[in-house]
GROMACS .gro file of C-alpha atoms in nm:
model
   95
    1ALA     CA    1  17.470  -2.682  26.170
    2ARG     CA    2  17.448  -2.591  26.539
    3THR     CA    3  17.070  -2.564  26.521
    4VAL     CA    4  17.041  -2.911  26.368
    5HIS     CA    5  17.253  -3.058  26.648
    6GLU     CA    6  17.047  -2.881  26.913
    7LEU     CA    7  16.718  -2.992  26.760
    8GLU     CA    8  16.832  -3.353  26.734
    9ASP     CA    9  16.955  -3.346  27.094
   10ALA     CA   10  16.610  -3.220  27.195
   11GLY     CA   11  16.443  -3.512  27.015
   12VAL     CA   12  16.305  -3.315  26.720
   13ALA     CA   13  16.253  -3.533  26.411
   14GLY     CA   14  16.309  -3.273  26.142
   15LEU     CA   15  16.343  -2.916  26.026
   16HIS     CA   16  16.161  -2.710  25.764
   17LEU     CA   17  16.376  -2.440  25.597
   18GLU     CA   18  16.231  -2.159  25.386
   19ASP     CA   19  16.417  -1.926  25.152
   20GLN     CA   20  16.253  -1.601  25.258
   21VAL     CA   21  16.436  -1.302  25.402
   22ASN     CA   22  16.346  -1.233  25.766
   23PRO     CA   23  16.093  -1.133  25.877
   24LYS     CA   24  15.913  -1.406  25.688
   25ARG     CA   25  15.558  -1.375  25.560
   26CYS     CA   26  15.295  -1.641  25.506
   27GLY     CA   27  15.357  -1.815  25.174
   28HIS     CA   28  15.011  -1.713  25.056
   29LEU     CA   29  15.069  -1.340  25.106
   30ASP     CA   30  15.232  -1.083  24.881
   31GLY     CA   31  15.537  -0.886  24.989
   32LYS     CA   32  15.782  -1.174  25.028
   33THR     CA   33  16.153  -1.131  24.958
   34LEU     CA   34  16.378  -1.428  24.887
   35ILE     CA   35  16.740  -1.492  24.969
   36GLY     CA   36  16.962  -1.592  24.679
   37THR     CA   37  16.953  -1.952  24.564
   38ASP     CA   38  17.326  -1.994  24.633
   39ASP     CA   39  17.283  -1.868  24.989
   40MET     CA   40  16.997  -2.109  25.053
   41VAL     CA   41  17.190  -2.397  24.898
   42ALA     CA   42  17.475  -2.322  25.140
   43LYS     CA   43  17.233  -2.325  25.436
   44VAL     CA   44  17.077  -2.654  25.325
   45ALA     CA   45  17.418  -2.810  25.269
   46ALA     CA   46  17.537  -2.706  25.617
   47ALA     CA   47  17.222  -2.849  25.776
   48ALA     CA   48  17.244  -3.170  25.571
   49GLU     CA   49  17.608  -3.228  25.661
   50SER     CA   50  17.523  -3.191  26.030
   51LYS     CA   51  17.219  -3.416  26.054
   52THR     CA   52  17.187  -3.784  26.125
   53ASP     CA   53  17.012  -4.019  25.884
   54ASP     CA   54  16.697  -4.017  26.100
   55PHE     CA   55  16.656  -3.638  26.095
   56VAL     CA   56  16.436  -3.508  25.810
   57LEU     CA   57  16.540  -3.189  25.636
   58ILE     CA   58  16.262  -3.023  25.434
   59ALA     CA   59  16.338  -2.725  25.210
   60ARG     CA   60  16.059  -2.498  25.092
   61PRO     CA   61  16.118  -2.254  24.811
   62ASP     CA   62  15.878  -1.960  24.831
   63ALA     CA   63  15.953  -1.845  24.476
   64ARG     CA   64  15.626  -1.945  24.310
   65GLY     CA   65  15.441  -1.622  24.384
   66ILE     CA   66  15.744  -1.409  24.298
   67GLU     CA   67  15.934  -1.588  24.021
   68GLY     CA   68  15.682  -1.849  23.901
   69LEU     CA   69  15.635  -2.223  23.941
   70GLY     CA   70  15.933  -2.314  23.722
   71ALA     CA   71  16.171  -2.107  23.932
   72SER     CA   72  16.027  -2.253  24.250
   73ILE     CA   73  16.084  -2.606  24.120
   74GLU     CA   74  16.438  -2.517  24.009
   75ARG     CA   75  16.515  -2.378  24.353
   76GLY     CA   76  16.365  -2.686  24.517
   77ASN     CA   77  16.573  -2.917  24.301
   78ALA     CA   78  16.887  -2.722  24.393
   79TYR     CA   79  16.798  -2.756  24.762
   80ARG     CA   80  16.738  -3.128  24.716
   81ALA     CA   81  17.076  -3.164  24.544
   82ALA     CA   82  17.234  -2.979  24.838
   83GLY     CA   83  17.106  -3.245  25.077
   84ALA     CA   84  16.744  -3.171  25.165
   85ASP     CA   85  16.546  -3.491  25.209
   86MET     CA   86  16.242  -3.337  25.047
   87MET     CA   87  16.107  -3.011  24.911
   88ASN     CA   88  15.769  -2.846  24.936
   89THR     CA   89  15.650  -2.605  24.667
   90VAL     CA   90  15.278  -2.660  24.724
   91ASN     CA   91  15.243  -2.399  25.000
   92SER     CA   92  15.434  -2.143  24.797
   93VAL     CA   93  15.129  -2.023  24.606
   94SER     CA   94  15.051  -1.651  24.609
   95GLN     CA   95  14.679  -1.568  24.603
   0.00000   0.00000   0.00000
């Protein structure tokens, strides 16, 4: 929530949240670890409750390479329901 306020105050138009454990890896690489869906939903909800209508909140599930496309879409839909303005599963492909 604090980060969203600080970004908006700085004039940033949006924020892209990913569900990887830190340190994050490129979505195309192996070796990624994900946080739990419930934990990510809580993060998205906190960010969504803090933002103004003009601020764009994008959630990106990185589950495709680990759990499959269906799981990635399910995670993305949960993030959208939690308040993300959009989701991005396209870059979550493991090669």
